[in-house]
């Protein structure tokens, strides 16, 4: 079931939970909450946790890509290759995997021995 985030509509009002943000696991067919379940203060739904998670991944991907570029610029091919390779394993990113293989080649690795 998806996780939804809520926050108070009235800044400074509400309890410890809704003054910050709180997460509620709800069925997709369930109506969104209009009140904090802890104190009854009016609340509104924020972006879903799922969408937030995707943003985090793309921020991380950008960071990894920049680091790979940096290694490539400095001619540190094996570093670039290892980073791209391990990250592509994690994300199943075939573009990054191809890049890792190219960097391994530039680093002088024998690709056949890598398997
Ligand atoms: Zn509350």
Coordinates of C-alpha atoms and ligand atoms in Angstrom, one line a residue:
X1 CA 0.0 0.0 0.0
X2 CA 1.3 3.5 -0.8
X3 CA 2.5 5.9 1.9
X4 CA 1.0 9.3 2.0
X5 CA 2.5 12.4 3.7
X6 CA 0.4 15.0 5.4
X7 CA 1.1 18.3 7.0
X8 CA -1.0 20.9 8.9
X9 CA -2.9 23.5 6.9
X10 CA -2.5 26.1 9.6
X11 CA 1.2 26.9 10.3
X12 CA 2.0 26.6 13.9
X13 CA -1.2 24.8 14.8
X14 CA -1.7 21.1 15.5
X15 CA 0.2 18.5 17.5
X16 CA 3.8 17.3 17.4
X17 CA 3.0 15.0 14.5
X18 CA 1.2 17.2 12.0
X19 CA 3.2 20.4 12.8
X20 CA 6.1 18.6 11.1
X21 CA 5.0 16.0 8.7
X22 CA 3.6 12.6 9.2
X23 CA 3.2 9.5 7.1
X24 CA 0.1 7.4 6.7
X25 CA -0.2 4.1 5.0
X26 CA -3.5 4.1 3.1
X27 CA -5.3 2.0 0.6
X28 CA -5.3 3.7 -2.8
X29 CA -9.1 3.7 -2.7
X30 CA -9.3 5.3 0.7
X31 CA -10.3 9.0 0.8
X32 CA -7.4 11.3 1.8
X33 CA -7.5 12.4 5.4
X34 CA -8.8 15.9 6.1
X35 CA -7.9 15.8 9.8
X36 CA -4.9 14.8 11.8
X37 CA -5.6 11.4 13.3
X38 CA -3.7 12.4 16.4
X39 CA -5.3 15.8 17.3
X40 CA -8.0 16.5 14.7
X41 CA -6.3 19.6 13.3
X42 CA -7.0 20.1 9.6
X43 CA -4.3 18.7 7.4
X44 CA -3.5 18.3 3.7
X45 CA -1.9 15.6 1.6
X46 CA 1.6 16.1 0.2
X47 CA 3.4 14.5 -2.6
X48 CA 3.4 10.7 -2.1
X49 CA 6.4 8.9 -0.7
X50 CA 6.8 7.0 -3.9
X51 CA 7.3 10.1 -6.0
X52 CA 9.7 11.6 -3.4
X53 CA 11.8 8.4 -3.6
X54 CA 12.2 8.7 -7.3
X55 CA 13.5 12.2 -7.0
X56 CA 16.1 11.0 -4.5
X57 CA 17.3 8.3 -6.8
X58 CA 17.7 10.8 -9.7
X59 CA 19.7 13.1 -7.5
X60 CA 22.0 10.2 -6.6
X61 CA 22.3 9.2 -10.2
X62 CA 23.3 12.7 -11.2
X63 CA 25.9 12.8 -8.4
X64 CA 27.3 9.4 -9.6
X65 CA 27.4 10.6 -13.2
X66 CA 29.2 13.7 -12.3
X67 CA 31.8 11.7 -10.3
X68 CA 32.3 9.3 -13.3
X69 CA 32.7 12.3 -15.6
X70 CA 35.3 13.8 -13.2
X71 CA 37.3 10.6 -13.1
X72 CA 37.1 10.3 -16.9
X73 CA 38.3 13.9 -17.3
X74 CA 41.3 13.1 -15.1
X75 CA 42.0 9.9 -17.0
X76 CA 41.2 7.7 -14.0
X77 CA 39.5 5.2 -16.1
X78 CA 39.5 2.3 -13.7
X79 CA 37.9 4.5 -11.0
X80 CA 35.3 5.7 -13.4
X81 CA 34.7 2.2 -14.6
X82 CA 34.3 0.7 -11.1
X83 CA 32.0 3.5 -10.0
X84 CA 29.8 3.2 -13.1
X85 CA 29.9 -0.5 -12.9
X86 CA 28.8 -0.8 -9.3
X87 CA 26.1 1.8 -9.7
X88 CA 24.7 0.2 -12.9
X89 CA 24.4 -3.1 -11.0
X90 CA 22.4 -1.3 -8.4
X91 CA 20.1 0.6 -10.7
X92 CA 20.1 -1.9 -13.7
X93 CA 21.1 1.0 -15.9
X94 CA 22.4 -0.5 -19.2
X95 CA 23.7 2.9 -20.5
X96 CA 25.9 3.2 -17.4
X97 CA 27.0 -0.4 -17.8
X98 CA 28.1 0.2 -21.4
X99 CA 30.0 3.2 -20.2
X100 CA 31.7 1.2 -17.4
X101 CA 32.8 -1.4 -20.0
X102 CA 34.3 1.4 -22.2
X103 CA 36.1 2.9 -19.2
X104 CA 37.4 -0.6 -18.3
X105 CA 38.8 -0.8 -21.9
X106 CA 40.4 2.6 -21.6
X107 CA 41.9 1.5 -18.3
X108 CA 43.6 -1.4 -20.1
X109 CA 41.5 -4.2 -18.6
X110 CA 40.9 -7.3 -20.6
X111 CA 37.1 -7.4 -20.9
X112 CA 37.1 -11.1 -21.6
X113 CA 38.6 -11.8 -18.2
X114 CA 36.0 -9.7 -16.5
X115 CA 33.3 -12.0 -17.6
Ligands
LIG1 ZN1 -2.0 16.6 14.8

